[in-house]
Short mmCIF file of C-alpha atoms in Angstrom, two decimals:
data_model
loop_
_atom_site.label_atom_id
_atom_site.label_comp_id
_atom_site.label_asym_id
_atom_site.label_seq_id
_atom_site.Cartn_x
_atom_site.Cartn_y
_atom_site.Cartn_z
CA UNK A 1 -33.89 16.00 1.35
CA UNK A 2 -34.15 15.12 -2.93
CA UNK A 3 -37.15 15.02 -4.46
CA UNK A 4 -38.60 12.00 -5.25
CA UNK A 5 -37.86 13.49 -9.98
CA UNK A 6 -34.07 13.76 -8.40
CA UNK A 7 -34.19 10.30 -6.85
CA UNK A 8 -35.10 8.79 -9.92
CA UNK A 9 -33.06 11.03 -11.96
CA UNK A 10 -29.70 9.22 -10.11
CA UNK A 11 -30.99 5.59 -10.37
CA UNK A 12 -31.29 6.62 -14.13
CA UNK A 13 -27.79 7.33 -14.02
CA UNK A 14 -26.79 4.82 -12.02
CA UNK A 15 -28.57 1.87 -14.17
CA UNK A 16 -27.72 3.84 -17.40
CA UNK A 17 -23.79 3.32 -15.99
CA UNK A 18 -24.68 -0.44 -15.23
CA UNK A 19 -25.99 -1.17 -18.64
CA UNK A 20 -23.26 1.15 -20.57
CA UNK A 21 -25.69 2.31 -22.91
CA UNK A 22 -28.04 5.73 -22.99
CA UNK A 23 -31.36 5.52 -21.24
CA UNK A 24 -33.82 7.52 -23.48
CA UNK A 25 -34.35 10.69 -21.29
CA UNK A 26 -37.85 10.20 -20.35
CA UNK A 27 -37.25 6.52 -18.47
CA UNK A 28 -38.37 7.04 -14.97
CA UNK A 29 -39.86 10.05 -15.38
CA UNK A 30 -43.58 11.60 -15.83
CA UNK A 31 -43.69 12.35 -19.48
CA UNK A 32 -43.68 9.32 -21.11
CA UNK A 33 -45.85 10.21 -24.48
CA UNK A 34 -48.95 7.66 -24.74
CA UNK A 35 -48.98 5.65 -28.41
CA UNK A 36 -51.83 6.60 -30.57
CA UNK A 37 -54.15 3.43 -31.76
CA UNK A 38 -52.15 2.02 -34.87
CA UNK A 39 -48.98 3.57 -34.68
CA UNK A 40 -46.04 1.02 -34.16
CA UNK A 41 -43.40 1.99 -30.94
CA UNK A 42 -41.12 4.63 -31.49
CA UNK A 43 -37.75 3.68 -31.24
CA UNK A 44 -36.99 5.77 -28.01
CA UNK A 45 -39.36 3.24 -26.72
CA UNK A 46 -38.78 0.72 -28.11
CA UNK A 47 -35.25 1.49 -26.22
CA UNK A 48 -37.02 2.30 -22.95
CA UNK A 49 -38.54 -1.18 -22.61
CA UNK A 50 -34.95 -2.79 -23.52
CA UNK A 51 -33.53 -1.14 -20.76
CA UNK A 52 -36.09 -1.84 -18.01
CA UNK A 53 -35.91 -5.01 -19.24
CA UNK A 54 -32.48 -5.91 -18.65
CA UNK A 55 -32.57 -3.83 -15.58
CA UNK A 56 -34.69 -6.30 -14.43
CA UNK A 57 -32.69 -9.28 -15.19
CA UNK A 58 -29.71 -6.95 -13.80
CA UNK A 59 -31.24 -6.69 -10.34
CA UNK A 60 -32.60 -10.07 -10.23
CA UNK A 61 -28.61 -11.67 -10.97
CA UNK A 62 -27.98 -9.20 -8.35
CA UNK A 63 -30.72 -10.76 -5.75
CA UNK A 64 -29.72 -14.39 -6.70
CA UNK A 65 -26.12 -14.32 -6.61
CA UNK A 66 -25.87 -16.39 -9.61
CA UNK A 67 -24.64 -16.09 -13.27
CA UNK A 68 -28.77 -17.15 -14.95
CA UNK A 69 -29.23 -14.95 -17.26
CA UNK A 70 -25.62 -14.09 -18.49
CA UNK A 71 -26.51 -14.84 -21.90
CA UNK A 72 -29.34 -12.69 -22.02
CA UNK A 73 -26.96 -9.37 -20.13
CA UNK A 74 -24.19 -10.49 -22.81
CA UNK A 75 -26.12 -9.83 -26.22
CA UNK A 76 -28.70 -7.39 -27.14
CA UNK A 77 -31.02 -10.13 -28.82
CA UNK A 78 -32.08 -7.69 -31.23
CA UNK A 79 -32.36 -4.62 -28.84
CA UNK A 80 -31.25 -1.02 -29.58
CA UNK A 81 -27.76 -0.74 -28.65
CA UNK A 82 -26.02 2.91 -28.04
CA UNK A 83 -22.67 3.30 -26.81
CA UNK A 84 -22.18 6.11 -24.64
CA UNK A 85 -18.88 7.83 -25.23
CA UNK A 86 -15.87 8.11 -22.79
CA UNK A 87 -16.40 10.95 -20.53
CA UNK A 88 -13.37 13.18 -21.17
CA UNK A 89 -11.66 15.17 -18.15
CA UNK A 90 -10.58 18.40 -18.30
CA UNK A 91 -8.77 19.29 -15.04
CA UNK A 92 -9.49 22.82 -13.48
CA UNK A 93 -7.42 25.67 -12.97
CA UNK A 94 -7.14 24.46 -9.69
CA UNK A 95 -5.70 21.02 -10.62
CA UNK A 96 -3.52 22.60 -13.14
CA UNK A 97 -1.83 24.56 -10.14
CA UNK A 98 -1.71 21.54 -7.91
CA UNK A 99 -0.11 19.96 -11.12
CA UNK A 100 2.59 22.18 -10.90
CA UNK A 101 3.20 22.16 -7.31
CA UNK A 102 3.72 18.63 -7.50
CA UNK A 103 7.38 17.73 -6.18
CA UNK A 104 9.56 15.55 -8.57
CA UNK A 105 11.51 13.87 -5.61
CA UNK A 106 11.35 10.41 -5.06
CA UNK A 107 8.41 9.24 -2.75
CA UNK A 108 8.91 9.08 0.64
CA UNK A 109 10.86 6.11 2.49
CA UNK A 110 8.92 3.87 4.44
CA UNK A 111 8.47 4.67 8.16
CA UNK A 112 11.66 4.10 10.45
CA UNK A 113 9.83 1.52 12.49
CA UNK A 114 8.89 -0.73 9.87
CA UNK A 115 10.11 -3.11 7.64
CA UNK A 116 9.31 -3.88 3.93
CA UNK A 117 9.78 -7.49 3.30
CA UNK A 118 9.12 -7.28 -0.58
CA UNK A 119 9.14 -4.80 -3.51
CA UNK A 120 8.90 -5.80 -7.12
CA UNK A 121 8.94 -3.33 -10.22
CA UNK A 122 5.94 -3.71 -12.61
CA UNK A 123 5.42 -2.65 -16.28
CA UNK A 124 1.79 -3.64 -16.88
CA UNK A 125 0.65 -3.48 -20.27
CA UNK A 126 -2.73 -4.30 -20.43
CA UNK A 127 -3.20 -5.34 -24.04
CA UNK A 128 -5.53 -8.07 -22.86
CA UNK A 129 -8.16 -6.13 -21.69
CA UNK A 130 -10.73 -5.42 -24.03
CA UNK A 131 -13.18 -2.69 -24.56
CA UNK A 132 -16.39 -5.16 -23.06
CA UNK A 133 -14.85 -5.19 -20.04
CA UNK A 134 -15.80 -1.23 -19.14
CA UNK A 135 -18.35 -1.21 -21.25
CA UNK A 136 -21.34 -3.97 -22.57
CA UNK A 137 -19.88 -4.31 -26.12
CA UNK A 138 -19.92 -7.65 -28.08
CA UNK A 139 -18.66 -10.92 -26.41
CA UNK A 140 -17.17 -13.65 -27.19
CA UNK A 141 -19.85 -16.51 -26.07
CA UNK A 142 -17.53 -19.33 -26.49
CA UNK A 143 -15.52 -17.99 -23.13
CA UNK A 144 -19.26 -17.96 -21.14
CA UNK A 145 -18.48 -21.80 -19.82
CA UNK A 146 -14.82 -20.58 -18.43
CA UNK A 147 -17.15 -17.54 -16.76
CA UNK A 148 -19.28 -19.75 -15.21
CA UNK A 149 -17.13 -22.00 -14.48
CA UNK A 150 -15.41 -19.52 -12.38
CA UNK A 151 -19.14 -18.21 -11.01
CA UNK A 152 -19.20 -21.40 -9.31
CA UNK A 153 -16.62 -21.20 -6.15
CA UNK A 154 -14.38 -18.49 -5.28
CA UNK A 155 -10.62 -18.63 -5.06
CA UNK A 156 -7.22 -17.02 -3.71
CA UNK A 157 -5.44 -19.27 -6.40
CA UNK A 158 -5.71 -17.46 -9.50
CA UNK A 159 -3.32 -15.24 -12.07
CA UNK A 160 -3.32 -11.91 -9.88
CA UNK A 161 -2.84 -8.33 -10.70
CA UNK A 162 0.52 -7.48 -9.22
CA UNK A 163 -0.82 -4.74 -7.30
CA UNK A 164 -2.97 -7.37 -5.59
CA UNK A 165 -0.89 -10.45 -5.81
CA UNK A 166 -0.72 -10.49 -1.81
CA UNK A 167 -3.06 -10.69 0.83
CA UNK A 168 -2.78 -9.14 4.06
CA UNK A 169 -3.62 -10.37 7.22
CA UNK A 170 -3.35 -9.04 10.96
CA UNK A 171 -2.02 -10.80 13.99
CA UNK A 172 -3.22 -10.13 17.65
CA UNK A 173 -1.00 -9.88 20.50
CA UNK A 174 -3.24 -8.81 23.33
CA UNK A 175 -3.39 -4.84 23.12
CA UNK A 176 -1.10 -4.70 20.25
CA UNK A 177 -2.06 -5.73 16.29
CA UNK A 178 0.66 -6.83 13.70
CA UNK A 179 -0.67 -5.73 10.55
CA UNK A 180 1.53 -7.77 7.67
CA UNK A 181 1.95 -6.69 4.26
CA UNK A 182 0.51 -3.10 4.11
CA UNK A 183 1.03 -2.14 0.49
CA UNK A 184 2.65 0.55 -0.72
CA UNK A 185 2.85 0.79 -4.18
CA UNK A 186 5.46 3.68 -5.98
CA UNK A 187 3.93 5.18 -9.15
CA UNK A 188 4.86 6.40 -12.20
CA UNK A 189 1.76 5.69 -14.01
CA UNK A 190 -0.94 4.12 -12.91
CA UNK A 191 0.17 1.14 -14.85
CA UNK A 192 3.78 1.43 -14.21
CA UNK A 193 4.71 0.81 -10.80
CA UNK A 194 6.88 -0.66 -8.07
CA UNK A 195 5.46 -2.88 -5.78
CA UNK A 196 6.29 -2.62 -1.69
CA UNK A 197 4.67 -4.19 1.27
CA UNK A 198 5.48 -3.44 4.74
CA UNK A 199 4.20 -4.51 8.30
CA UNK A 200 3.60 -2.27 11.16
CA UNK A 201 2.52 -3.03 15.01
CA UNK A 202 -0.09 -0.68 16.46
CA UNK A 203 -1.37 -0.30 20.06
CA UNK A 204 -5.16 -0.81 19.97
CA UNK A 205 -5.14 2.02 23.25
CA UNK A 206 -3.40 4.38 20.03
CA UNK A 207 -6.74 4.20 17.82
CA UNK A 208 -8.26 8.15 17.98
CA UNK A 209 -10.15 8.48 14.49
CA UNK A 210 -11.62 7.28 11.41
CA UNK A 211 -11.46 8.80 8.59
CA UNK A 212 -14.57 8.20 5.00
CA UNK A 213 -12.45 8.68 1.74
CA UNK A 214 -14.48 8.83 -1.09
CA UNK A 215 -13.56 8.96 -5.02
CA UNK A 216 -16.09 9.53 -7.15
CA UNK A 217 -16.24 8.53 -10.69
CA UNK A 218 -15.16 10.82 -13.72
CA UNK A 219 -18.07 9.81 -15.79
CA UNK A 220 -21.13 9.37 -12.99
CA UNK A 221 -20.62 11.37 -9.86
CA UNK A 222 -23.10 9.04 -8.46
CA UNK A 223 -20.98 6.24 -8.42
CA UNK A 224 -17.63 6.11 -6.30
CA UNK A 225 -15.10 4.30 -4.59
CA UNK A 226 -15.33 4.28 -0.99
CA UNK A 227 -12.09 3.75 1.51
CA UNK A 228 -11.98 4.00 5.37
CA UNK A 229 -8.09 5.02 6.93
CA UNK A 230 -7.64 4.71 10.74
CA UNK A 231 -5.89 7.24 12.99
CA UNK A 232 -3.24 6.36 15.48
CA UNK A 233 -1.92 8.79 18.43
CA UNK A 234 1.86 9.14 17.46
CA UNK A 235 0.87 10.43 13.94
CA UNK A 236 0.26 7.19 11.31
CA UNK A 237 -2.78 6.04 9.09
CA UNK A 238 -3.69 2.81 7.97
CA UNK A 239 -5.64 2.60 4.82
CA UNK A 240 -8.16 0.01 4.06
CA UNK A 241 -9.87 0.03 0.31
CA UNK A 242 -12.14 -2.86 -0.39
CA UNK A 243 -11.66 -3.78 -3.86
CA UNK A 244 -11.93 -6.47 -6.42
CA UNK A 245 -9.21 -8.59 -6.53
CA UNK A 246 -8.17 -8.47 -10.36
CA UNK A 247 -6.55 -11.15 -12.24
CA UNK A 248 -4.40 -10.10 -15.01
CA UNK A 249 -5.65 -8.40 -17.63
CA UNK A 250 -8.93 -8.15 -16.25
CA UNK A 251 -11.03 -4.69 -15.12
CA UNK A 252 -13.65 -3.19 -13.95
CA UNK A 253 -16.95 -3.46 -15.12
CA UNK A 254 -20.27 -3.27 -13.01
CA UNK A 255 -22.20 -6.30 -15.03
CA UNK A 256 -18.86 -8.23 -14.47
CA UNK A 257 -19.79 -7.81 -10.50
CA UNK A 258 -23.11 -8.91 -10.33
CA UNK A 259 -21.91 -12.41 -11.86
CA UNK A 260 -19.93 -13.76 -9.63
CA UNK A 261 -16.87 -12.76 -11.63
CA UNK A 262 -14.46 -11.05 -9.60
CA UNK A 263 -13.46 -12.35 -6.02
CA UNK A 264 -13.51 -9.69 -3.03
CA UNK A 265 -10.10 -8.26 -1.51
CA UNK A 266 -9.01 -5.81 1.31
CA UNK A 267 -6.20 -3.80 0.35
CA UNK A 268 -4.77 -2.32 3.45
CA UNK A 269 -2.23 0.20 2.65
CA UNK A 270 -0.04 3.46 3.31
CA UNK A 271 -2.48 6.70 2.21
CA UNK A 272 0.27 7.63 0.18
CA UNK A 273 -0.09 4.62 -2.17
CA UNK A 274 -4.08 4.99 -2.08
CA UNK A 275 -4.95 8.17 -2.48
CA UNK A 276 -1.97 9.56 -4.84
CA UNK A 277 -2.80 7.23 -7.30
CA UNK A 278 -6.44 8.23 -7.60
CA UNK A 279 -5.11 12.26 -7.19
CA UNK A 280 -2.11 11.82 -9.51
CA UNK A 281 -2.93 9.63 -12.09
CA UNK A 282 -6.71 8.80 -12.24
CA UNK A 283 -6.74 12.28 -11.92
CA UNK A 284 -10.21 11.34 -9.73
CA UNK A 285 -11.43 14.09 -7.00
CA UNK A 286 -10.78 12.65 -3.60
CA UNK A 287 -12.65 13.62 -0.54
CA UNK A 288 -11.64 13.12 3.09
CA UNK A 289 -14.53 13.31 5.64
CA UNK A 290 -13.72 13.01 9.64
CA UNK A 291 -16.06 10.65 11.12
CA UNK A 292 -17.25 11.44 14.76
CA UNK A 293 -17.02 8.60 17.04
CA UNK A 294 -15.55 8.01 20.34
CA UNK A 295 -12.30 5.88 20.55
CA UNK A 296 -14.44 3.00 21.95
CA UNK A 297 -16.03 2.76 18.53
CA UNK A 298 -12.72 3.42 16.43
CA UNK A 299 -11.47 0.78 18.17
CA UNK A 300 -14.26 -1.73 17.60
CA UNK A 301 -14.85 -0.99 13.99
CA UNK A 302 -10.83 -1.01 13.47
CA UNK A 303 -11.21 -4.46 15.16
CA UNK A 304 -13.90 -6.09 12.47
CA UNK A 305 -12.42 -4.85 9.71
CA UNK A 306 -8.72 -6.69 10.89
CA UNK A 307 -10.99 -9.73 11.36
CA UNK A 308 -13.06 -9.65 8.25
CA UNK A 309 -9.29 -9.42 6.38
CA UNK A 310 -8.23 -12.65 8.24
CA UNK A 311 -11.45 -14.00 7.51
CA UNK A 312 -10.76 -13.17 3.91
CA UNK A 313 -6.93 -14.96 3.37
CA UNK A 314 -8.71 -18.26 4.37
CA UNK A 315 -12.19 -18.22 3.09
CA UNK A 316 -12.69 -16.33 -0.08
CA UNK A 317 -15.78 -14.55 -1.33
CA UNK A 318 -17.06 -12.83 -4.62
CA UNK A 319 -17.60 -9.51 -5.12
CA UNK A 320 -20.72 -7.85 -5.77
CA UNK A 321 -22.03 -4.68 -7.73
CA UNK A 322 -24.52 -4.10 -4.83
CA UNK A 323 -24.57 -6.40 -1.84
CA UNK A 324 -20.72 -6.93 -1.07
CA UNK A 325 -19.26 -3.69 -2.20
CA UNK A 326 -16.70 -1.05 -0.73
CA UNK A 327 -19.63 0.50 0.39
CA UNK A 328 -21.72 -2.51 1.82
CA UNK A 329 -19.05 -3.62 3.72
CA UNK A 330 -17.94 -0.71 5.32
CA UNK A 331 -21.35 -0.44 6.41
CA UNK A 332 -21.65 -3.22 7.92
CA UNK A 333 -18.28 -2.84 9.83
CA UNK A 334 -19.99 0.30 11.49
CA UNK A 335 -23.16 -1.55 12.18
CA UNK A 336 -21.21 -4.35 13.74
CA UNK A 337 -19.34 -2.78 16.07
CA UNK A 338 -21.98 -0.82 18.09
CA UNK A 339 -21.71 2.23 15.92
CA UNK A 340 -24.89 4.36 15.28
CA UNK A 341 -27.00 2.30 12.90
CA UNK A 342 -26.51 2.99 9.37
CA UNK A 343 -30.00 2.19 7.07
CA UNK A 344 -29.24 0.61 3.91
CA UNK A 345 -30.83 3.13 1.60
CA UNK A 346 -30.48 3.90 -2.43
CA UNK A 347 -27.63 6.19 -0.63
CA UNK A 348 -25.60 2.89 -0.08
CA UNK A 349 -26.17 1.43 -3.48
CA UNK A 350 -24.76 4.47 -5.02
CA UNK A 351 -21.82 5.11 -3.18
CA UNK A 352 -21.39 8.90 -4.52
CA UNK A 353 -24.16 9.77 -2.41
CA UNK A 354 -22.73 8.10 1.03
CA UNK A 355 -21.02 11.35 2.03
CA UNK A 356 -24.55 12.97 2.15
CA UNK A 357 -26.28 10.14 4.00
CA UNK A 358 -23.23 10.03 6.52
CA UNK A 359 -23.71 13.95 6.88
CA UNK A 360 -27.32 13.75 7.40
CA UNK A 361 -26.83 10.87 9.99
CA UNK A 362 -24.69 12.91 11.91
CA UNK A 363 -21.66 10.95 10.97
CA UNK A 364 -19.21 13.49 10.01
CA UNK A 365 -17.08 15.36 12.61
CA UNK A 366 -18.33 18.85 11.35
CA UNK A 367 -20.85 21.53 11.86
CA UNK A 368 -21.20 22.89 8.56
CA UNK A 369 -23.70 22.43 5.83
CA UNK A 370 -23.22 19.53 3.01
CA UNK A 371 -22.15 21.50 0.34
CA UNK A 372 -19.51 23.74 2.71
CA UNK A 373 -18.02 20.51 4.28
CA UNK A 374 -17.73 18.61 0.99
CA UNK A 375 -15.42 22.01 -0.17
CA UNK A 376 -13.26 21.45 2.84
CA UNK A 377 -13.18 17.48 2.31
CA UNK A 378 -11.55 18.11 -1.55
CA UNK A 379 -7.77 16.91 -0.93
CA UNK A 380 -6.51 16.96 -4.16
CA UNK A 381 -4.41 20.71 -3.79
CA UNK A 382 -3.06 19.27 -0.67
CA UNK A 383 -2.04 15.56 -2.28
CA UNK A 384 -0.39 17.46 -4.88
CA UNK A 385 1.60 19.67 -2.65
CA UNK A 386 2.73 17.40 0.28
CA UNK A 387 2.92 14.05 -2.17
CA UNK A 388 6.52 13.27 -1.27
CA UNK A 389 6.14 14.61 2.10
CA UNK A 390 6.93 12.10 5.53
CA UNK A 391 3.82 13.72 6.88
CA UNK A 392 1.98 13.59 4.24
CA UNK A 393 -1.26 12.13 6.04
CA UNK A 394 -1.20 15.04 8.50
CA UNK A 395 -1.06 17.95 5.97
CA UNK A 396 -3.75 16.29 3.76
CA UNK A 397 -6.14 16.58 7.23
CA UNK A 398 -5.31 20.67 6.97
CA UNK A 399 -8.61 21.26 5.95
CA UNK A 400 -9.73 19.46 9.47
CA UNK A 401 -7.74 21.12 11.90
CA UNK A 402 -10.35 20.50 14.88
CA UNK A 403 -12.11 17.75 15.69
CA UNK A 404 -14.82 17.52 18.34
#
């Protein structure tokens, strides 16, 4: 269990990431220095108070669902402002001899057995993205209307990412599922790549496991991407990463989330298209943790999520930073079908530190200690080596080779 100083110390982190600026180190901690009668703030707290403050407004947006207070989360009105640097990545030894493992054949075909209805080569040069949109830097107020504007109703009608240009969607026959367009995107950069969608049929009797996938942020290990992929009996995997559906030009940014800015989307996809572009070109750690649950369950949770992506194609919904996440939603698939019941904790709202809350819970298909399993759960050696393999999902899993 963490401390109640380590707690804190990762909500720091977490908000300081949120707010893009640096949290004087003292915020949320014990030694906060009292002011002497007659002396004016210091400007470390002066800086303290800022923060908390917008925190505030932060959480409250993030409570309300609405874009109130934009104006005051867009401009500093006066307040300290620090930019925190970029977080520069230096990749181990180890990832320099995955590096150079790495085939340079083409990537695999698609699977014999199904059919790819569309590709489409992309050359994305984002040179309308600007710098506010990772980080809270100056903005232009004059485009806050269009924002909220767009805050207002959700859409599947906009200017799309071509990455994310198509929705999937799953059709039931009885026992057996038609999953349409499963992406599976071809890289050679992670802004230069060739688009491919596929659809598969699965038996339902087939599900055997589920798999956690989680990618945790360069800059704040406490912060992550989080991805399920479902296990069939003759040897595939069926990704599902739930994601912000980005229009052109557009990124990332957590502040962006909590207002209403960015609509939600399911990208289900081959693992070779997931993963390899987080272990080959974000350059992200990836970790793949073996959840334990009977095929009843797999089944049921595989189920919801299919339902939630129909659900999806006809009735969008925004994202959001902390209520309708990757993380969130994944969640409440579990919950939904029957599964063990998951607590939404300050474990959920920062996703880096699901893995621990799902090993603590019992969730992971293991008998070893935190620390030991997340070793074995590190697949980025093994996504290097076996990138262009056909079997790629089953030599990733080496690590895993029983599971109870």
């Amino acid at each position: 269990m963490c401390s109640r100083r380590e707690r804190l110390a990762r909500l720091r982190v977490f908000v300081r990431s949120c707010l893009g600026q640096t949290m004087p180190p003292f915020v949320g901690s014990a030694s906060i220095v009292p002011r002497t009668s007659g002396q004016s703030p210091s400007k470390s707290t002066r800086s303290a108070v800022w923060s908390l403050s917008r925190t505030a407004v932060l959480l409250c947006c993030a409570l309300t669902g609405s874009a109130i207070g934009c104006a005051t989360l867009m401009e500093p009105l006066g307040g300290p402002r620090t930019v925190r640097p970029t977080a520069l990545h230096v990749p181990s030894p180890l990832d320099a001899d995955d590096l150079s493992a790495e085939s340079s054949a083409d990537a695999a075909s698609l699977p014999t057995n199904e059919t790819a209805p569309s590709s489409q080569t992309v050359d994305v040069v984002d040179s309308t993205a600007k710098e506010g949109d990772l980080k809270l830097g100056k903005r232009d107020l004059s485009q806050a209307p269009n924002n909220l504007w767009k805050a207002l109703k959700p859409s599947n009608d906009r200017d799309w990412s071509p990455d994310q240009a198509v929705l999937p969607w799953a059709e039931f026959h009885g026992n057996e599922v038609t999953v349409h367009n499963i992406r599976f995107c071809k890289y050679r950069t992670a802004e230069d790549y060739t688009v491919d969608y596929y659809d598969a049929t699965y038996n339902l009797d087939d599900l055997e496991t589920i798999d956690l996938i989680a990618m945790p942020f360069l800059a704040s290990p406490t912060l992550a991407h989080m991805m399920m992929s479902f296990g069939f009996r003759d040897g595939r995997y069926l990704g599902v990463s739930v994601e912000i559906r980005k229009e052109k030009g557009e990124s990332y940014a957590p502040l962006k989330g909590v207002m209403r800015q960015f609509e939600l989307m399911y990208v289900v996809g081959d693992e070779r298209d997931l993963i390899r572009l987080c272990t080959d070109h974000y350059l992200n750690g990836v970790y793949l943790y073996p959840v334990l649950a009977s095929k009843e369950e797999v089944r049921a949770v595989f189920v919801d999520t299919m339902q939630r992506v129909n659900k999806l194609r006809s009735r969008p919904e925004f994202y959001n930073t902390f209520t309708n996440n990757c993380t969130t939603n994944i969640v409440r698939h579990f919950n939904r079908a029957g599964y063990r019941k998951i607590p939404y904790t300050y474990e959920v709202l920062l996703p880096g530190l699901f893995p621990e809350l799902a090993h603590r819970l019992g969730m992971i298909d293991t008998d070893l200690s935190f620390p030991q399993t997340k070793l074995n759960a590190r697949i980025n050696r093994l996504a290097y080596l076996y990138g262009d393999d056909p079997d790629f999902s089953r030599k990733i899993r080496m690590n895993w080779p029983c599971r109870r």
